[in-house]
Coordinates of C-alpha atoms in Angstrom, one line a residue:
M299 CA -107.2 132.1 8.4
N300 CA -110.2 129.9 8.6
T301 CA -110.8 130.7 12.3
K302 CA -109.7 133.4 14.7
D303 CA -107.5 130.8 16.5
L304 CA -104.6 128.6 15.7
L305 CA -105.2 125.5 17.9
S306 CA -104.4 122.9 15.1
I307 CA -102.6 123.1 11.9
S308 CA -105.9 122.2 10.3
D309 CA -107.2 125.6 11.4
L310 CA -105.3 126.7 8.3
S311 CA -106.1 125.9 4.7
P312 CA -103.4 124.9 2.2
D313 CA -103.6 128.4 0.8
D314 CA -103.2 129.8 4.3
I315 CA -100.0 127.8 4.7
G316 CA -98.6 128.9 1.4
R317 CA -99.3 132.6 2.2
L318 CA -97.8 132.3 5.7
L319 CA -94.7 130.7 4.3
S320 CA -94.3 133.5 1.8
D321 CA -94.9 136.1 4.6
A322 CA -92.3 134.3 6.8
I323 CA -89.7 134.5 4.1
E324 CA -90.5 138.2 3.5
L325 CA -90.3 139.0 7.2
K326 CA -87.1 137.0 7.6
A327 CA -85.5 139.1 4.9
R328 CA -86.8 142.5 6.1
G329 CA -86.0 142.1 9.8
W330 CA -87.4 144.6 12.3
N331 CA -90.5 146.7 11.5
S332 CA -93.4 148.3 13.3
C333 CA -96.5 146.6 11.8
L334 CA -97.7 145.5 15.3
S335 CA -97.0 148.7 17.2
G336 CA -99.4 149.0 20.1
K337 CA -100.3 145.3 20.1
T338 CA -99.6 143.0 23.1
L339 CA -99.1 139.2 23.3
A340 CA -99.7 137.2 26.5
L341 CA -97.6 134.1 26.8
V342 CA -99.4 131.7 29.2
F343 CA -97.1 128.7 29.8
E344 CA -97.7 125.6 31.9
K345 CA -94.5 124.0 30.5
P346 CA -90.9 125.2 30.4
S347 CA -89.6 126.5 27.1
L348 CA -86.5 127.8 25.3
R349 CA -87.4 128.2 21.6
T350 CA -91.1 128.8 22.0
R351 CA -90.8 131.6 24.6
V352 CA -87.8 133.3 23.1
S353 CA -89.2 133.1 19.5
F354 CA -92.6 134.5 20.5
E355 CA -91.3 137.3 22.6
L356 CA -88.8 138.3 19.9
A357 CA -91.4 138.0 17.2
M358 CA -93.6 140.6 18.9
K359 CA -90.7 142.8 19.7
Q360 CA -89.3 142.7 16.1
L361 CA -92.8 143.6 14.8
G362 CA -93.1 146.6 17.1
G363 CA -95.3 145.0 19.7
E364 CA -95.0 143.8 23.3
A365 CA -95.0 140.4 25.0
L366 CA -96.0 139.5 28.5
Y367 CA -94.8 136.2 30.0
L368 CA -97.1 134.5 32.6
S369 CA -95.5 131.5 34.4
P370 CA -97.4 128.5 35.8
A371 CA -97.2 129.8 39.3
E372 CA -98.6 133.2 38.3
V373 CA -101.7 131.9 36.5
G374 CA -102.5 128.4 37.7
L375 CA -104.8 127.6 34.8
G376 CA -107.8 125.6 36.0
K377 CA -106.4 125.4 39.6
R378 CA -105.9 128.9 41.0
E379 CA -108.4 130.3 38.6
P380 CA -110.8 128.7 36.1
V381 CA -109.6 128.7 32.5
A382 CA -112.7 130.6 31.4
D383 CA -112.0 133.5 33.8
V384 CA -108.3 133.7 32.7
A385 CA -109.5 133.9 29.1
R386 CA -112.0 136.7 29.7
V387 CA -109.6 138.7 31.9
L388 CA -106.7 138.5 29.5
A389 CA -109.0 139.4 26.6
R390 CA -109.6 142.8 28.3
F391 CA -105.9 143.5 28.5
V392 CA -104.1 142.0 25.5
D393 CA -104.6 141.4 21.8
V394 CA -103.6 137.7 21.4
I395 CA -102.8 134.8 23.7
A396 CA -100.2 132.0 23.1
C397 CA -100.6 129.1 25.4
R398 CA -98.2 126.2 26.1
T399 CA -100.1 123.6 28.0
F400 CA -100.4 120.0 28.8
G401 CA -104.0 119.3 27.9
H402 CA -105.4 120.4 24.5
D403 CA -108.8 121.0 26.2
T404 CA -107.3 124.0 28.0
L405 CA -106.6 125.6 24.7
V406 CA -110.2 124.9 23.5
Q407 CA -111.6 126.5 26.6
L408 CA -109.3 129.6 26.3
A409 CA -110.4 130.0 22.7
K410 CA -114.1 129.6 23.6
Y411 CA -114.1 132.3 26.3
A412 CA -111.6 134.7 24.8
D413 CA -112.8 137.0 22.1
I414 CA -109.2 137.5 20.9
P415 CA -107.0 135.0 19.0
V416 CA -105.5 132.1 20.8
I417 CA -102.4 130.3 19.5
N418 CA -101.4 126.8 20.4
A419 CA -97.8 127.1 21.5
L420 CA -97.8 123.3 22.3
S421 CA -100.3 120.9 23.7
D422 CA -100.4 117.2 24.2
L423 CA -102.3 116.9 20.8
E424 CA -100.5 119.3 18.4
H425 CA -97.7 121.7 17.9
P426 CA -98.8 123.8 14.9
C427 CA -96.2 126.5 15.2
Q428 CA -93.4 123.9 15.1
A429 CA -94.9 122.4 12.0
L430 CA -95.0 125.8 10.2
A431 CA -91.3 126.3 11.0
D432 CA -90.6 122.8 9.8
I433 CA -92.3 123.3 6.5
L434 CA -90.6 126.7 6.1
T435 CA -87.2 125.0 6.7
I436 CA -87.8 122.2 4.2
Y437 CA -88.9 124.8 1.5
E438 CA -85.7 126.8 2.2
K439 CA -83.4 123.8 1.9
K440 CA -85.2 121.9 -0.9
G441 CA -86.7 124.8 -2.9
E442 CA -90.1 122.9 -3.2
L443 CA -92.5 120.9 -1.1
K444 CA -94.9 118.9 -3.4
G445 CA -93.5 115.5 -4.1
L446 CA -90.8 115.5 -1.5
N447 CA -90.5 112.4 0.8
L448 CA -90.3 112.9 4.5
A449 CA -89.5 110.1 6.9
Y450 CA -90.6 110.6 10.5
I451 CA -88.9 108.1 12.9
G452 CA -90.1 107.8 16.5
D453 CA -93.0 108.6 18.7
G454 CA -96.3 109.5 17.1
N455 CA -96.6 112.5 19.4
N456 CA -97.9 116.1 19.1
C457 CA -95.2 117.2 16.7
A458 CA -95.8 114.2 14.5
N459 CA -99.5 115.0 14.4
S460 CA -99.0 118.5 13.2
L461 CA -96.2 117.7 10.9
L462 CA -98.3 114.9 9.2
L463 CA -101.2 117.3 8.7
A464 CA -98.9 120.0 7.3
C465 CA -97.2 117.5 4.9
A466 CA -100.6 116.2 3.7
M467 CA -101.8 119.8 3.0
T468 CA -98.7 120.8 1.1
G469 CA -98.2 117.7 -1.0
I470 CA -95.2 116.2 0.9
N471 CA -95.2 112.4 1.1
C472 CA -95.1 111.7 4.8
R473 CA -94.1 108.3 6.1
L474 CA -94.1 107.7 9.9
A475 CA -92.3 104.7 11.4
S476 CA -93.0 104.0 15.1
P477 CA -93.0 101.0 17.3
E478 CA -96.3 99.2 17.8
G479 CA -98.4 101.1 20.3
Y480 CA -96.8 104.5 19.5
L481 CA -98.3 105.1 16.0
V482 CA -99.7 108.5 15.2
D483 CA -103.2 109.3 16.4
K484 CA -105.8 107.5 14.2
A485 CA -108.1 110.5 13.9
I486 CA -105.2 112.7 12.9
F487 CA -104.1 110.2 10.3
A488 CA -107.7 110.0 8.9
K489 CA -107.8 113.8 8.6
A490 CA -104.4 113.8 6.9
K491 CA -105.7 111.2 4.4
A492 CA -108.5 113.6 3.4
Y493 CA -106.1 116.4 2.8
A494 CA -103.8 114.1 0.8
E495 CA -106.6 113.3 -1.6
D496 CA -106.5 116.9 -2.7
S497 CA -102.7 117.5 -2.6
G498 CA -101.7 114.1 -4.0
A499 CA -99.4 113.3 -1.0
E500 CA -98.7 109.7 -0.1
L501 CA -99.0 108.8 3.6
Y502 CA -97.8 105.9 5.6
S503 CA -97.9 105.1 9.3
G504 CA -96.5 101.8 10.5
T505 CA -93.5 100.0 12.0
D506 CA -91.4 99.5 8.9
L507 CA -88.3 101.6 9.0
K508 CA -87.2 100.7 5.5
A509 CA -90.6 101.7 4.1
A510 CA -90.4 105.1 5.8
L511 CA -86.7 105.8 4.9
R512 CA -86.6 104.6 1.3
G513 CA -85.8 107.6 -0.9
A514 CA -86.4 110.1 1.9
D515 CA -85.5 113.7 1.2
V516 CA -86.1 114.7 4.9
I517 CA -85.4 112.6 8.0
Y518 CA -87.2 113.8 11.1
T519 CA -87.2 112.6 14.7
D520 CA -88.2 113.8 18.1
V521 CA -87.8 112.7 21.7
W522 CA -89.2 109.3 22.8
T523 CA -90.3 110.6 26.2
S524 CA -92.0 114.0 26.2
M525 CA -92.6 116.3 29.2
G526 CA -95.1 114.7 31.5
Q527 CA -94.2 111.1 30.4
E528 CA -91.1 110.8 32.6
A529 CA -92.5 107.8 34.5
E530 CA -92.6 105.9 31.2
T531 CA -88.9 106.5 30.4
E532 CA -87.6 103.0 31.0
K533 CA -90.4 101.3 29.1
R534 CA -90.0 103.6 26.2
L535 CA -86.3 103.1 26.0
K536 CA -87.0 99.4 25.5
D537 CA -89.9 99.8 23.1
F538 CA -88.0 102.2 20.9
A539 CA -84.9 100.1 20.6
G540 CA -83.8 100.1 16.9
F541 CA -85.6 103.4 16.1
Q542 CA -82.6 105.7 16.8
V543 CA -81.7 108.0 13.9
N544 CA -78.0 107.1 13.4
A545 CA -75.6 106.5 10.5
K546 CA -77.2 103.2 9.6
L547 CA -80.7 104.6 9.3
V548 CA -79.6 107.7 7.5
S549 CA -77.9 105.5 4.9
M550 CA -81.3 104.1 3.9
A551 CA -82.5 107.6 2.8
D552 CA -81.5 109.8 -0.1
K553 CA -77.8 110.8 0.0
D554 CA -78.8 114.5 0.1
A555 CA -81.5 114.0 2.8
I556 CA -81.6 116.8 5.5
I557 CA -82.0 115.8 9.1
M558 CA -84.5 117.6 11.4
H559 CA -85.3 117.6 15.1
P560 CA -87.5 120.1 17.0
L561 CA -85.2 120.1 20.0
P562 CA -84.4 119.6 22.8
A563 CA -82.7 116.3 21.8
H564 CA -82.0 113.4 24.1
Y565 CA -78.6 112.4 22.5
G566 CA -78.0 108.7 22.6
E567 CA -81.7 107.9 22.6
E568 CA -83.8 109.0 19.6
V569 CA -80.7 110.4 17.8
D570 CA -77.0 109.9 17.7
R571 CA -75.1 113.1 18.6
E572 CA -72.9 112.8 15.5
I573 CA -75.9 112.8 13.2
L574 CA -77.2 116.1 14.5
E575 CA -73.7 117.6 14.1
C576 CA -73.2 116.4 10.5
P577 CA -73.5 118.7 7.4
Q578 CA -77.0 117.3 6.6
S579 CA -78.4 118.5 9.9
V580 CA -80.5 121.7 9.7
I581 CA -81.8 121.7 13.3
F582 CA -80.5 125.2 14.2
D583 CA -82.0 126.7 11.0
Q584 CA -85.2 124.9 11.9
A585 CA -85.0 126.4 15.5
E586 CA -84.5 129.9 14.1
N587 CA -87.4 129.6 11.7
R588 CA -89.8 129.3 14.7
L589 CA -89.2 133.1 15.0
H590 CA -90.0 133.9 11.4
A591 CA -93.0 131.5 11.1
Q592 CA -94.6 133.0 14.2
K593 CA -94.0 136.5 13.0
A594 CA -96.1 135.6 10.0
V595 CA -98.9 134.1 12.1
L596 CA -99.0 137.1 14.5
R597 CA -99.1 139.6 11.7
D598 CA -101.8 137.7 9.9
M599 CA -103.9 137.4 13.1
L600 CA -103.5 141.0 14.2
G601 CA -103.8 142.5 10.8
G602 CA -100.5 144.3 11.0
L603 CA -100.3 147.1 8.4
E604 CA -97.5 149.5 7.9
I605 CA -97.6 153.0 6.4
G606 CA -99.2 152.8 2.9
G607 CA -101.3 149.8 3.9
R608 CA -98.6 147.3 2.9
H609 CA -98.0 144.2 5.1

């Protein structure tokens, strides 16, 4: 990897992503092994989690290592104890930190003061581990990446930011349709455009649903109101009217389009329940792939080798 840390999907190169996908597929097929025996992961979480916590804990266990979960009350990042101190203490005990936090700056501080790898397990800016699992799922279902059309419908949030960058790096044409005021981060879009110049990906960010969905091989949506935005719920419900992924919107895409959602879903808001229950939905394969993508990242970061020097 380009750096010791994975704070953004852009900490990876396109070649890194390709290698991690290959490793994830291999690890998924092989199951349990002991390549990270003696290694320990600290999970420092400020937000609740189902998929992220379970997938990281099992990833370490299935690779022969250990995981230690630290709840918000136990650590109190930046409140009970300065982030810099937490980073330097944990670096004396464990081999890698995965942090799920509200502010991206917390991750930056952890990475600055810890001389061990730090992984972004979700921040307000990006969710790179989710993006890796998403790209892995798309490759499994479609057999390719370059030239595919992905339509992202909804809030230009942290998942959208990482997914856009990952698509641009792997040659997937990524079209994001959001209401005015909820478009993807401009700096992230500019960075994605630079990647797209090399990969040949076509990018769009705007309010036109038809433009995003036309010929889409993948339809992706996420919640309209993320954790920490609950006070905005009523306003967002009004602003996102018409952006629900339902049968009408799905009919605008390719007939073989797969439907994705990082979960948890707010049924009846960003997506109709029947859509995520239909044969085109791959949301639970997508959720499972969090485990396999993260196993690849952990093995890469910690240099896990088995007998004979083989990954």
